[in-house]
PDB file of C-alpha atoms in Angstrom:
ATOM      1  CA  MET A   6     -85.216 -13.428 -21.151  1.00  0.00           C
ATOM      2  CA  LYS A   7     -84.652 -13.250 -17.366  1.00  0.00           C
ATOM      3  CA  ARG A   8     -85.614 -16.847 -16.816  1.00  0.00           C
ATOM      4  CA  PHE A   9     -83.001 -17.702 -19.616  1.00  0.00           C
ATOM      5  CA  LEU A  10     -80.192 -15.618 -17.947  1.00  0.00           C
ATOM      6  CA  PHE A  11     -80.972 -17.114 -14.650  1.00  0.00           C
ATOM      7  CA  LYS A  12     -80.580 -20.623 -16.050  1.00  0.00           C
ATOM      8  CA  ILE A  13     -77.362 -19.642 -17.752  1.00  0.00           C
ATOM      9  CA  SER A  14     -75.970 -18.130 -14.453  1.00  0.00           C
ATOM     10  CA  PHE A  15     -77.134 -21.152 -12.442  1.00  0.00           C
ATOM     11  CA  TYR A  16     -75.315 -23.513 -15.036  1.00  0.00           C
ATOM     12  CA  ILE A  17     -72.283 -21.402 -14.828  1.00  0.00           C
ATOM     13  CA  VAL A  18     -72.195 -21.397 -11.064  1.00  0.00           C
ATOM     14  CA  ALA A  19     -72.762 -25.197 -10.855  1.00  0.00           C
ATOM     15  CA  VAL A  20     -69.883 -25.817 -13.366  1.00  0.00           C
ATOM     16  CA  VAL A  21     -67.583 -23.633 -11.344  1.00  0.00           C
ATOM     17  CA  ALA A  22     -68.643 -25.395  -8.053  1.00  0.00           C
ATOM     18  CA  VAL A  23     -68.044 -28.834  -9.495  1.00  0.00           C
ATOM     19  CA  LEU A  24     -64.473 -27.659 -10.736  1.00  0.00           C
ATOM     20  CA  LEU A  25     -63.695 -26.269  -7.309  1.00  0.00           C
ATOM     21  CA  PHE A  26     -64.716 -29.452  -5.715  1.00  0.00           C
ATOM     22  CA  LEU A  27     -62.619 -31.668  -8.107  1.00  0.00           C
ATOM     23  CA  GLY A  28     -59.581 -29.414  -7.701  1.00  0.00           C
ATOM     24  CA  THR A  29     -59.376 -30.296  -4.112  1.00  0.00           C
ATOM     25  CA  TYR A  30     -58.489 -33.805  -5.168  1.00  0.00           C
ATOM     26  CA  ALA A  31     -55.396 -32.838  -7.046  1.00  0.00           C
ATOM     27  CA  ASP A  32     -52.543 -34.657  -5.583  1.00  0.00           C
ATOM     28  CA  GLY A  33     -49.469 -36.630  -6.488  1.00  0.00           C
ATOM     29  CA  ASN A  34     -51.114 -38.665  -9.112  1.00  0.00           C
ATOM     30  CA  THR A  35     -52.554 -35.630 -10.924  1.00  0.00           C
ATOM     31  CA  ASP A  36     -49.429 -35.306 -13.103  1.00  0.00           C
ATOM     32  CA  ASP A  37     -45.689 -35.038 -12.666  1.00  0.00           C
ATOM     33  CA  ASN A  38     -45.507 -31.281 -11.809  1.00  0.00           C
ATOM     34  CA  TYR A  39     -48.623 -30.220  -9.942  1.00  0.00           C
ATOM     35  CA  ARG A  40     -47.239 -30.545  -6.394  1.00  0.00           C
ATOM     36  CA  HIS A  41     -44.291 -28.194  -7.338  1.00  0.00           C
ATOM     37  CA  PHE A  42     -46.855 -25.319  -7.534  1.00  0.00           C
ATOM     38  CA  ILE A  43     -48.453 -25.728  -4.117  1.00  0.00           C
ATOM     39  CA  GLY A  44     -47.434 -24.538  -0.750  1.00  0.00           C
ATOM     40  CA  PRO A  45     -46.096 -23.941   1.757  1.00  0.00           C
ATOM     41  CA  GLU A  46     -43.207 -21.475   0.912  1.00  0.00           C
ATOM     42  CA  PRO A  47     -40.018 -23.537   1.469  1.00  0.00           C
ATOM     43  CA  SER A  48     -36.739 -22.096   2.965  1.00  0.00           C
ATOM     44  CA  ASN A  49     -34.484 -25.266   2.055  1.00  0.00           C
ATOM     45  CA  ILE A  50     -34.615 -26.049  -1.778  1.00  0.00           C
ATOM     46  CA  ILE A  51     -33.377 -28.668  -4.152  1.00  0.00           C
ATOM     47  CA  LEU A  52     -33.125 -27.403  -7.727  1.00  0.00           C
ATOM     48  CA  GLY A  53     -32.399 -28.903 -11.097  1.00  0.00           C
ATOM     49  CA  ASP A  54     -33.940 -31.271 -13.746  1.00  0.00           C
ATOM     50  CA  SER A  55     -35.433 -34.765 -13.580  1.00  0.00           C
ATOM     51  CA  ARG A  56     -32.216 -36.493 -12.363  1.00  0.00           C
ATOM     52  CA  GLY A  57     -32.227 -34.135  -9.335  1.00  0.00           C
ATOM     53  CA  ALA A  58     -36.097 -34.689  -8.774  1.00  0.00           C
ATOM     54  CA  GLN A  59     -35.692 -38.436  -8.493  1.00  0.00           C
ATOM     55  CA  ALA A  60     -32.315 -38.747  -6.804  1.00  0.00           C
ATOM     56  CA  MET A  61     -32.623 -36.108  -4.139  1.00  0.00           C
ATOM     57  CA  VAL A  62     -34.983 -37.251  -1.394  1.00  0.00           C
ATOM     58  CA  PRO A  63     -36.120 -34.423   0.981  1.00  0.00           C
ATOM     59  CA  PHE A  64     -37.245 -36.630   3.947  1.00  0.00           C
ATOM     60  CA  VAL A  65     -33.848 -38.188   3.958  1.00  0.00           C
ATOM     61  CA  LEU A  66     -32.252 -34.804   4.316  1.00  0.00           C
ATOM     62  CA  ASN A  67     -34.857 -33.748   6.946  1.00  0.00           C
ATOM     63  CA  GLU A  68     -33.855 -36.664   8.949  1.00  0.00           C
ATOM     64  CA  LYS A  69     -30.066 -36.078   8.596  1.00  0.00           C
ATOM     65  CA  ILE A  70     -30.020 -32.300   8.925  1.00  0.00           C
ATOM     66  CA  LYS A  71     -32.099 -31.736  11.936  1.00  0.00           C
ATOM     67  CA  GLY A  72     -34.567 -28.805  12.177  1.00  0.00           C
ATOM     68  CA  ARG A  73     -34.800 -28.506   8.418  1.00  0.00           C
ATOM     69  CA  THR A  74     -37.624 -29.188   5.971  1.00  0.00           C
ATOM     70  CA  PHE A  75     -36.637 -29.525   2.359  1.00  0.00           C
ATOM     71  CA  ASN A  76     -38.539 -29.066  -0.739  1.00  0.00           C
ATOM     72  CA  ASN A  77     -37.501 -30.508  -4.156  1.00  0.00           C
ATOM     73  CA  PHE A  78     -38.223 -27.972  -6.747  1.00  0.00           C
ATOM     74  CA  ALA A  79     -36.529 -29.823  -9.552  1.00  0.00           C
ATOM     75  CA  LEU A  80     -38.772 -30.728 -12.500  1.00  0.00           C
ATOM     76  CA  ASN A  81     -37.047 -31.860 -15.782  1.00  0.00           C
ATOM     77  CA  ILE A  82     -34.971 -30.311 -18.802  1.00  0.00           C
ATOM     78  CA  GLY A  83     -37.968 -29.182 -20.359  1.00  0.00           C
ATOM     79  CA  ASP A  84     -39.617 -27.263 -17.645  1.00  0.00           C
ATOM     80  CA  SER A  85     -36.713 -26.405 -15.318  1.00  0.00           C
ATOM     81  CA  PRO A  86     -33.354 -25.811 -17.220  1.00  0.00           C
ATOM     82  CA  TYR A  87     -31.275 -23.095 -15.604  1.00  0.00           C
ATOM     83  CA  GLY A  88     -32.355 -19.844 -16.973  1.00  0.00           C
ATOM     84  CA  GLN A  89     -34.403 -16.709 -16.354  1.00  0.00           C
ATOM     85  CA  VAL A  90     -37.782 -18.328 -16.218  1.00  0.00           C
ATOM     86  CA  TYR A  91     -36.564 -20.944 -13.653  1.00  0.00           C
ATOM     87  CA  PHE A  92     -34.974 -18.005 -11.535  1.00  0.00           C
ATOM     88  CA  GLU A  93     -38.005 -16.031 -11.517  1.00  0.00           C
ATOM     89  CA  ALA A  94     -40.080 -19.174 -10.464  1.00  0.00           C
ATOM     90  CA  LEU A  95     -37.633 -19.682  -7.681  1.00  0.00           C
ATOM     91  CA  LYS A  96     -38.219 -16.091  -6.489  1.00  0.00           C
ATOM     92  CA  LYS A  97     -41.841 -16.734  -6.279  1.00  0.00           C
ATOM     93  CA  LYS A  98     -41.504 -20.232  -4.609  1.00  0.00           C
ATOM     94  CA  ILE A  99     -39.116 -19.477  -1.940  1.00  0.00           C
ATOM     95  CA  ASN A 100     -39.922 -17.963   1.634  1.00  0.00           C
ATOM     96  CA  PRO A 101     -39.021 -14.406   1.095  1.00  0.00           C
ATOM     97  CA  ASP A 102     -37.842 -14.153   4.694  1.00  0.00           C
ATOM     98  CA  THR A 103     -35.263 -17.047   4.326  1.00  0.00           C
ATOM     99  CA  LYS A 104     -31.933 -16.071   5.911  1.00  0.00           C
ATOM    100  CA  ASP A 105     -30.119 -19.299   6.662  1.00  0.00           C
ATOM    101  CA  GLY A 106     -31.521 -21.853   4.089  1.00  0.00           C
ATOM    102  CA  ILE A 107     -29.794 -24.752   2.548  1.00  0.00           C
ATOM    103  CA  PHE A 108     -29.855 -24.818  -1.208  1.00  0.00           C
ATOM    104  CA  ILE A 109     -28.804 -27.912  -3.251  1.00  0.00           C
ATOM    105  CA  LEU A 110     -28.411 -27.122  -7.146  1.00  0.00           C
ATOM    106  CA  THR A 111     -28.219 -30.384  -9.035  1.00  0.00           C
ATOM    107  CA  VAL A 112     -26.312 -30.254 -12.344  1.00  0.00           C
ATOM    108  CA  ASP A 113     -25.674 -32.172 -15.458  1.00  0.00           C
ATOM    109  CA  PRO A 114     -24.527 -31.061 -19.085  1.00  0.00           C
ATOM    110  CA  TRP A 115     -28.093 -31.069 -20.199  1.00  0.00           C
ATOM    111  CA  CYS A 116     -29.903 -28.730 -17.933  1.00  0.00           C
ATOM    112  CA  LEU A 117     -27.194 -26.272 -18.843  1.00  0.00           C
ATOM    113  CA  SER A 118     -27.478 -26.808 -22.708  1.00  0.00           C
ATOM    114  CA  LEU A 119     -29.493 -25.154 -25.442  1.00  0.00           C
ATOM    115  CA  ASP A 120     -30.372 -25.872 -28.994  1.00  0.00           C
ATOM    116  CA  LYS A 121     -27.822 -24.362 -31.099  1.00  0.00           C
ATOM    117  CA  SER A 122     -30.314 -22.606 -33.189  1.00  0.00           C
ATOM    118  CA  LEU A 123     -31.652 -20.729 -30.172  1.00  0.00           C
ATOM    119  CA  GLU A 124     -28.505 -19.525 -28.632  1.00  0.00           C
ATOM    120  CA  HIS A 125     -28.767 -16.029 -30.143  1.00  0.00           C
ATOM    121  CA  SER A 126     -32.528 -15.828 -30.342  1.00  0.00           C
ATOM    122  CA  LYS A 127     -34.047 -12.747 -28.856  1.00  0.00           C
ATOM    123  CA  ASP A 128     -36.923 -14.690 -27.325  1.00  0.00           C
ATOM    124  CA  ASP A 129     -36.439 -16.549 -24.092  1.00  0.00           C
ATOM    125  CA  PRO A 130     -35.936 -20.253 -25.087  1.00  0.00           C
ATOM    126  CA  ASP A 131     -37.950 -21.175 -21.971  1.00  0.00           C
ATOM    127  CA  LYS A 132     -41.222 -19.156 -22.972  1.00  0.00           C
ATOM    128  CA  ASN A 133     -43.244 -22.392 -23.341  1.00  0.00           C
ATOM    129  CA  SER A 134     -42.063 -23.865 -19.965  1.00  0.00           C
ATOM    130  CA  THR A 135     -44.794 -24.759 -17.457  1.00  0.00           C
ATOM    131  CA  MET A 136     -43.306 -22.152 -15.157  1.00  0.00           C
ATOM    132  CA  ALA A 137     -43.207 -19.271 -17.637  1.00  0.00           C
ATOM    133  CA  ASP A 138     -47.025 -18.285 -17.331  1.00  0.00           C
ATOM    134  CA  MET A 139     -47.497 -19.067 -13.628  1.00  0.00           C
ATOM    135  CA  HIS A 140     -47.942 -16.480 -10.923  1.00  0.00           C
ATOM    136  CA  PHE A 141     -48.823 -18.623  -7.945  1.00  0.00           C
ATOM    137  CA  PHE A 142     -46.469 -21.324  -6.615  1.00  0.00           C
ATOM    138  CA  ASN A 143     -47.543 -21.923  -3.160  1.00  0.00           C
ATOM    139  CA  MET A 144     -51.481 -21.932  -3.473  1.00  0.00           C
ATOM    140  CA  THR A 145     -53.313 -25.074  -2.305  1.00  0.00           C
ATOM    141  CA  PRO A 146     -55.211 -26.193  -4.435  1.00  0.00           C
ATOM    142  CA  ASN A 147     -53.667 -24.431  -7.267  1.00  0.00           C
ATOM    143  CA  TYR A 148     -56.534 -23.774  -9.587  1.00  0.00           C
ATOM    144  CA  GLU A 149     -54.294 -21.520 -11.784  1.00  0.00           C
ATOM    145  CA  TYR A 150     -52.005 -24.516 -12.539  1.00  0.00           C
ATOM    146  CA  LEU A 151     -54.945 -26.776 -13.215  1.00  0.00           C
ATOM    147  CA  LEU A 152     -56.676 -24.290 -15.508  1.00  0.00           C
ATOM    148  CA  LYS A 153     -53.440 -23.650 -17.568  1.00  0.00           C
ATOM    149  CA  HIS A 154     -51.645 -26.959 -17.437  1.00  0.00           C
ATOM    150  CA  TYR A 155     -53.932 -29.720 -16.805  1.00  0.00           C
ATOM    151  CA  PRO A 156     -55.415 -30.581 -20.302  1.00  0.00           C
ATOM    152  CA  ARG A 157     -57.722 -33.579 -19.364  1.00  0.00           C
ATOM    153  CA  SER A 158     -61.126 -33.669 -17.863  1.00  0.00           C
ATOM    154  CA  TRP A 159     -61.021 -32.728 -14.210  1.00  0.00           C
ATOM    155  CA  PHE A 160     -63.139 -35.760 -13.277  1.00  0.00           C
ATOM    156  CA  ASN A 161     -59.846 -37.676 -13.859  1.00  0.00           C
ATOM    157  CA  ILE A 162     -58.338 -35.900 -10.975  1.00  0.00           C
ATOM    158  CA  TYR A 163     -61.039 -37.395  -8.683  1.00  0.00           C
ATOM    159  CA  LYS A 164     -60.917 -40.780 -10.450  1.00  0.00           C
ATOM    160  CA  GLU A 165     -57.146 -41.090 -10.268  1.00  0.00           C
ATOM    161  CA  ARG A 166     -56.551 -39.694  -6.810  1.00  0.00           C
ATOM    162  CA  GLU A 167     -53.864 -41.319  -4.690  1.00  0.00           C
ATOM    163  CA  GLU A 168     -56.488 -42.652  -2.183  1.00  0.00           C
ATOM    164  CA  ILE A 169     -57.207 -45.276  -4.688  1.00  0.00           C
ATOM    165  CA  GLY A 170     -53.594 -46.105  -5.455  1.00  0.00           C
ATOM    166  CA  ARG A 171     -50.393 -44.258  -6.217  1.00  0.00           C
ATOM    167  CA  SER A 172     -49.176 -44.024  -9.790  1.00  0.00           C
ATOM    168  CA  ALA A 173     -46.010 -45.353 -11.007  1.00  0.00           C
ATOM    169  CA  THR A 174     -44.640 -41.694 -11.102  1.00  0.00           C
ATOM    170  CA  TYR A 175     -45.847 -40.296  -7.811  1.00  0.00           C
ATOM    171  CA  LEU A 176     -44.960 -36.777  -6.802  1.00  0.00           C
ATOM    172  CA  HIS A 177     -44.812 -36.371  -3.031  1.00  0.00           C
ATOM    173  CA  LYS A 178     -45.939 -33.168  -1.208  1.00  0.00           C
ATOM    174  CA  ASP A 179     -42.274 -32.516  -0.697  1.00  0.00           C
ATOM    175  CA  GLY A 180     -41.630 -32.419  -4.416  1.00  0.00           C
ATOM    176  CA  TRP A 181     -39.740 -35.846  -4.484  1.00  0.00           C
ATOM    177  CA  MET A 182     -40.753 -37.802  -7.705  1.00  0.00           C
ATOM    178  CA  GLU A 183     -40.972 -41.451  -6.622  1.00  0.00           C
ATOM    179  CA  VAL A 184     -40.569 -43.710  -9.666  1.00  0.00           C
ATOM    180  CA  SER A 185     -41.697 -47.300  -9.226  1.00  0.00           C
ATOM    181  CA  VAL A 186     -40.671 -49.617 -12.094  1.00  0.00           C
ATOM    182  CA  ASP A 187     -39.103 -52.967 -12.712  1.00  0.00           C
ATOM    183  CA  VAL A 188     -35.418 -52.800 -12.037  1.00  0.00           C
ATOM    184  CA  HIS A 189     -34.435 -56.062 -13.439  1.00  0.00           C
ATOM    185  CA  PRO A 190     -31.099 -55.631 -15.316  1.00  0.00           C
ATOM    186  CA  ASP A 191     -32.797 -56.667 -18.504  1.00  0.00           C
ATOM    187  CA  SER A 192     -35.720 -54.056 -18.184  1.00  0.00           C
ATOM    188  CA  VAL A 193     -33.081 -51.349 -17.081  1.00  0.00           C
ATOM    189  CA  SER A 194     -30.863 -52.141 -20.043  1.00  0.00           C
ATOM    190  CA  ALA A 195     -33.765 -51.909 -22.510  1.00  0.00           C
ATOM    191  CA  ARG A 196     -34.763 -48.560 -21.288  1.00  0.00           C
ATOM    192  CA  ALA A 197     -31.118 -47.431 -21.201  1.00  0.00           C
ATOM    193  CA  VAL A 198     -30.620 -48.274 -24.838  1.00  0.00           C
ATOM    194  CA  LYS A 199     -33.469 -45.920 -25.716  1.00  0.00           C
ATOM    195  CA  LYS A 200     -32.210 -43.044 -23.440  1.00  0.00           C
ATOM    196  CA  ILE A 201     -28.783 -43.177 -24.876  1.00  0.00           C
ATOM    197  CA  GLU A 202     -30.161 -42.905 -28.295  1.00  0.00           C
ATOM    198  CA  GLY A 203     -32.088 -39.954 -27.372  1.00  0.00           C
ATOM    199  CA  TYR A 204     -29.273 -38.207 -25.772  1.00  0.00           C
ATOM    200  CA  THR A 205     -26.859 -39.036 -28.493  1.00  0.00           C
ATOM    201  CA  ASN A 206     -29.239 -37.146 -30.936  1.00  0.00           C
ATOM    202  CA  LEU A 207     -28.872 -34.237 -28.534  1.00  0.00           C
ATOM    203  CA  LEU A 208     -25.136 -34.218 -29.047  1.00  0.00           C
ATOM    204  CA  GLN A 209     -25.722 -33.072 -32.659  1.00  0.00           C
ATOM    205  CA  THR A 210     -28.207 -30.239 -31.939  1.00  0.00           C
ATOM    206  CA  GLN A 211     -27.220 -28.903 -28.425  1.00  0.00           C
ATOM    207  CA  LYS A 212     -24.421 -27.171 -26.811  1.00  0.00           C
ATOM    208  CA  ILE A 213     -23.429 -25.880 -23.432  1.00  0.00           C
ATOM    209  CA  SER A 214     -25.195 -22.508 -23.246  1.00  0.00           C
ATOM    210  CA  GLN A 215     -23.795 -19.307 -21.796  1.00  0.00           C
ATOM    211  CA  PHE A 216     -27.331 -18.171 -21.506  1.00  0.00           C
ATOM    212  CA  ARG A 217     -27.923 -21.150 -19.060  1.00  0.00           C
ATOM    213  CA  LEU A 218     -24.674 -20.688 -17.282  1.00  0.00           C
ATOM    214  CA  ASN A 219     -25.414 -17.015 -16.719  1.00  0.00           C
ATOM    215  CA  GLY A 220     -28.883 -18.192 -15.287  1.00  0.00           C
ATOM    216  CA  PHE A 221     -27.318 -20.777 -13.168  1.00  0.00           C
ATOM    217  CA  VAL A 222     -24.737 -18.207 -11.519  1.00  0.00           C
ATOM    218  CA  ASP A 223     -27.555 -15.659 -11.157  1.00  0.00           C
ATOM    219  CA  MET A 224     -29.469 -18.230  -9.021  1.00  0.00           C
ATOM    220  CA  ILE A 225     -26.292 -18.936  -6.942  1.00  0.00           C
ATOM    221  CA  LYS A 226     -25.736 -15.393  -6.181  1.00  0.00           C
ATOM    222  CA  TYR A 227     -29.415 -14.856  -5.236  1.00  0.00           C
ATOM    223  CA  LEU A 228     -29.404 -17.858  -3.009  1.00  0.00           C
ATOM    224  CA  ARG A 229     -25.983 -17.238  -1.531  1.00  0.00           C
ATOM    225  CA  ASP A 230     -27.418 -14.165   0.175  1.00  0.00           C
ATOM    226  CA  LYS A 231     -30.115 -16.312   1.847  1.00  0.00           C
ATOM    227  CA  GLY A 232     -27.998 -19.175   3.059  1.00  0.00           C
ATOM    228  CA  SER A 233     -25.637 -21.925   2.000  1.00  0.00           C
ATOM    229  CA  VAL A 234     -25.365 -23.062  -1.540  1.00  0.00           C
ATOM    230  CA  TYR A 235     -24.246 -26.514  -2.595  1.00  0.00           C
ATOM    231  CA  ILE A 236     -23.790 -27.655  -6.327  1.00  0.00           C
ATOM    232  CA  VAL A 237     -24.167 -31.423  -6.786  1.00  0.00           C
ATOM    233  CA  ARG A 238     -23.421 -33.543  -9.845  1.00  0.00           C
ATOM    234  CA  ILE A 239     -25.522 -36.752  -9.738  1.00  0.00           C
ATOM    235  CA  PRO A 240     -24.121 -39.645 -11.613  1.00  0.00           C
ATOM    236  CA  ALA A 241     -25.904 -41.888 -14.148  1.00  0.00           C
ATOM    237  CA  PHE A 242     -24.939 -45.273 -15.400  1.00  0.00           C
ATOM    238  CA  LYS A 243     -21.610 -45.784 -16.964  1.00  0.00           C
ATOM    239  CA  GLY A 244     -22.745 -45.343 -20.625  1.00  0.00           C
ATOM    240  CA  MET A 245     -24.458 -42.058 -19.965  1.00  0.00           C
ATOM    241  CA  MET A 246     -21.421 -40.662 -18.120  1.00  0.00           C
ATOM    242  CA  GLU A 247     -19.317 -41.615 -20.988  1.00  0.00           C
ATOM    243  CA  LEU A 248     -21.678 -39.868 -23.431  1.00  0.00           C
ATOM    244  CA  GLU A 249     -21.504 -36.770 -21.093  1.00  0.00           C
ATOM    245  CA  ASP A 250     -17.726 -36.763 -21.155  1.00  0.00           C
ATOM    246  CA  ARG A 251     -17.810 -36.863 -24.995  1.00  0.00           C
ATOM    247  CA  TYR A 252     -20.245 -33.897 -25.051  1.00  0.00           C
ATOM    248  CA  ASP A 253     -18.292 -31.852 -22.581  1.00  0.00           C
ATOM    249  CA  PRO A 254     -15.106 -33.352 -21.382  1.00  0.00           C
ATOM    250  CA  ASN A 255     -14.350 -30.479 -18.871  1.00  0.00           C
ATOM    251  CA  PHE A 256     -18.008 -30.223 -17.520  1.00  0.00           C
ATOM    252  CA  SER A 257     -16.970 -31.032 -13.835  1.00  0.00           C
ATOM    253  CA  GLN A 258     -13.991 -28.578 -14.110  1.00  0.00           C
ATOM    254  CA  ARG A 259     -16.324 -25.883 -15.442  1.00  0.00           C
ATOM    255  CA  ILE A 260     -18.712 -26.397 -12.512  1.00  0.00           C
ATOM    256  CA  GLU A 261     -15.908 -26.508 -10.042  1.00  0.00           C
ATOM    257  CA  ASN A 262     -14.638 -23.137 -11.548  1.00  0.00           C
ATOM    258  CA  ILE A 263     -18.090 -21.544 -10.979  1.00  0.00           C
ATOM    259  CA  ALA A 264     -18.231 -22.878  -7.518  1.00  0.00           C
ATOM    260  CA  LYS A 265     -14.953 -21.431  -6.595  1.00  0.00           C
ATOM    261  CA  GLU A 266     -15.622 -18.128  -8.232  1.00  0.00           C
ATOM    262  CA  ASN A 267     -18.854 -17.770  -6.236  1.00  0.00           C
ATOM    263  CA  GLY A 268     -17.524 -19.152  -2.800  1.00  0.00           C
ATOM    264  CA  VAL A 269     -19.830 -22.186  -2.744  1.00  0.00           C
ATOM    265  CA  LYS A 270     -19.132 -25.987  -2.508  1.00  0.00           C
ATOM    266  CA  PHE A 271     -19.258 -28.423  -5.338  1.00  0.00           C
ATOM    267  CA  PHE A 272     -19.901 -32.117  -4.537  1.00  0.00           C
ATOM    268  CA  ASP A 273     -19.172 -34.237  -7.717  1.00  0.00           C
ATOM    269  CA  LEU A 274     -20.154 -37.871  -7.288  1.00  0.00           C
ATOM    270  CA  SER A 275     -20.069 -38.602 -11.005  1.00  0.00           C
ATOM    271  CA  SER A 276     -16.920 -40.547 -10.984  1.00  0.00           C
ATOM    272  CA  ASN A 277     -18.329 -43.702  -9.382  1.00  0.00           C
ATOM    273  CA  PRO A 278     -21.637 -44.465 -11.323  1.00  0.00           C
ATOM    274  CA  GLU A 279     -21.519 -48.076 -10.523  1.00  0.00           C
ATOM    275  CA  ASN A 280     -22.234 -47.457  -6.976  1.00  0.00           C
ATOM    276  CA  TYR A 281     -25.893 -46.944  -7.756  1.00  0.00           C
ATOM    277  CA  THR A 282     -28.919 -48.509  -9.325  1.00  0.00           C
ATOM    278  CA  TYR A 283     -30.646 -46.663 -12.151  1.00  0.00           C
ATOM    279  CA  THR A 284     -34.250 -47.097 -13.807  1.00  0.00           C
ATOM    280  CA  ASP A 285     -33.277 -46.067 -17.300  1.00  0.00           C
ATOM    281  CA  GLY A 286     -29.622 -45.301 -17.259  1.00  0.00           C
ATOM    282  CA  ASN A 287     -30.235 -41.679 -16.653  1.00  0.00           C
ATOM    283  CA  HIS A 288     -32.287 -41.473 -13.424  1.00  0.00           C
ATOM    284  CA  MET A 289     -31.284 -43.017 -10.050  1.00  0.00           C
ATOM    285  CA  TYR A 290     -33.691 -45.796  -8.620  1.00  0.00           C
ATOM    286  CA  LYS A 291     -35.421 -44.515  -5.494  1.00  0.00           C
ATOM    287  CA  GLU A 292     -33.653 -46.760  -3.107  1.00  0.00           C
ATOM    288  CA  SER A 293     -30.313 -45.646  -4.570  1.00  0.00           C
ATOM    289  CA  GLY A 294     -31.547 -42.051  -4.199  1.00  0.00           C
ATOM    290  CA  LYS A 295     -32.011 -42.487  -0.668  1.00  0.00           C
ATOM    291  CA  ILE A 296     -28.574 -43.659  -0.275  1.00  0.00           C
ATOM    292  CA  PHE A 297     -27.190 -40.811  -2.515  1.00  0.00           C
ATOM    293  CA  THR A 298     -29.156 -38.213  -0.607  1.00  0.00           C
ATOM    294  CA  ALA A 299     -27.777 -39.427   2.751  1.00  0.00           C
ATOM    295  CA  GLN A 300     -24.342 -39.163   1.333  1.00  0.00           C
ATOM    296  CA  ILE A 301     -24.910 -35.544   0.293  1.00  0.00           C
ATOM    297  CA  ALA A 302     -26.438 -34.792   3.648  1.00  0.00           C
ATOM    298  CA  ASP A 303     -23.262 -36.074   5.335  1.00  0.00           C
ATOM    299  CA  SER A 304     -21.272 -33.815   3.037  1.00  0.00           C
ATOM    300  CA  ILE A 305     -23.216 -30.873   3.814  1.00  0.00           C
ATOM    301  CA  LEU A 306     -23.045 -31.626   7.750  1.00  0.00           C
ATOM    302  CA  LEU A 307     -19.275 -31.828   7.627  1.00  0.00           C
ATOM    303  CA  ASP A 308     -18.949 -28.554   5.596  1.00  0.00           C
ATOM    304  CA  ARG A 309     -20.958 -26.721   8.100  1.00  0.00           C
ATOM    305  CA  LYS A 310     -19.189 -28.339  11.182  1.00  0.00           C
ATOM    306  CA  ASN A 311     -15.861 -27.047   9.486  1.00  0.00           C
ATOM    307  CA  LEU A 312     -17.315 -23.576   9.058  1.00  0.00           C
ATOM    308  CA  LYS A 313     -17.931 -23.386  12.589  1.00  0.00           C
TER     309      LYS A 313
END
């Protein structure tokens, strides 16, 4: 019996050792979220959904706003819509000693919406979010994340590591999601048609949610005490913006009112979507994202100069 138990113990130790080794190779290819859950703790943060994840490029902000290191903590409308789960995750992510941070909250109607059937539910609608069951957001490697949210064999982490080649959706250490796809007009148009179809369906089932607006405002108030808050509406291609105007014609005014009520700035660049290139009609192409981010950085610098 002792010999049998020794073999079992040896086997368990060996398996754990292999997993610990494989986990050290987790990187930007592992999946689209992993690097949002590793350190270090940021003091300058970008928030929002996938539109913000792709259009806001931290290294451009770092270059323009000297002495700052930005982290993009925007995921997608499934994992990071504004609400209490995202708010609690932010509290775990941010450097607790932050006093003069810069915080960019990107918005669109979708990250402030909720399925109509869930609006009055007693359960948190985000209970199945990737963030809901996580305790550690700055651990490297983050074995908690891999155990809970990486469903594939961990040998794939090693086989698909970025050293061999970056994936088409590559998550940088600073949280920027770099998407590399064909942006020939025909390819973009085909993707945009599918994207519009999907969001048109959402018009029937979703609505701007007071629950999400409350979470959004709670986050603004929390961050306002730790630095400067800027709300940014990122444009999508013309067809998507027209759809959003049908969904909530007063969306920009709604956000402007929230900004004024809370004493923060709102940069709305949604009126000129033709100035940028998109991958699928909804998300900005990476080169346009760099231009867009530089414009936001200039607006922030001008605002801070005026405050002085």
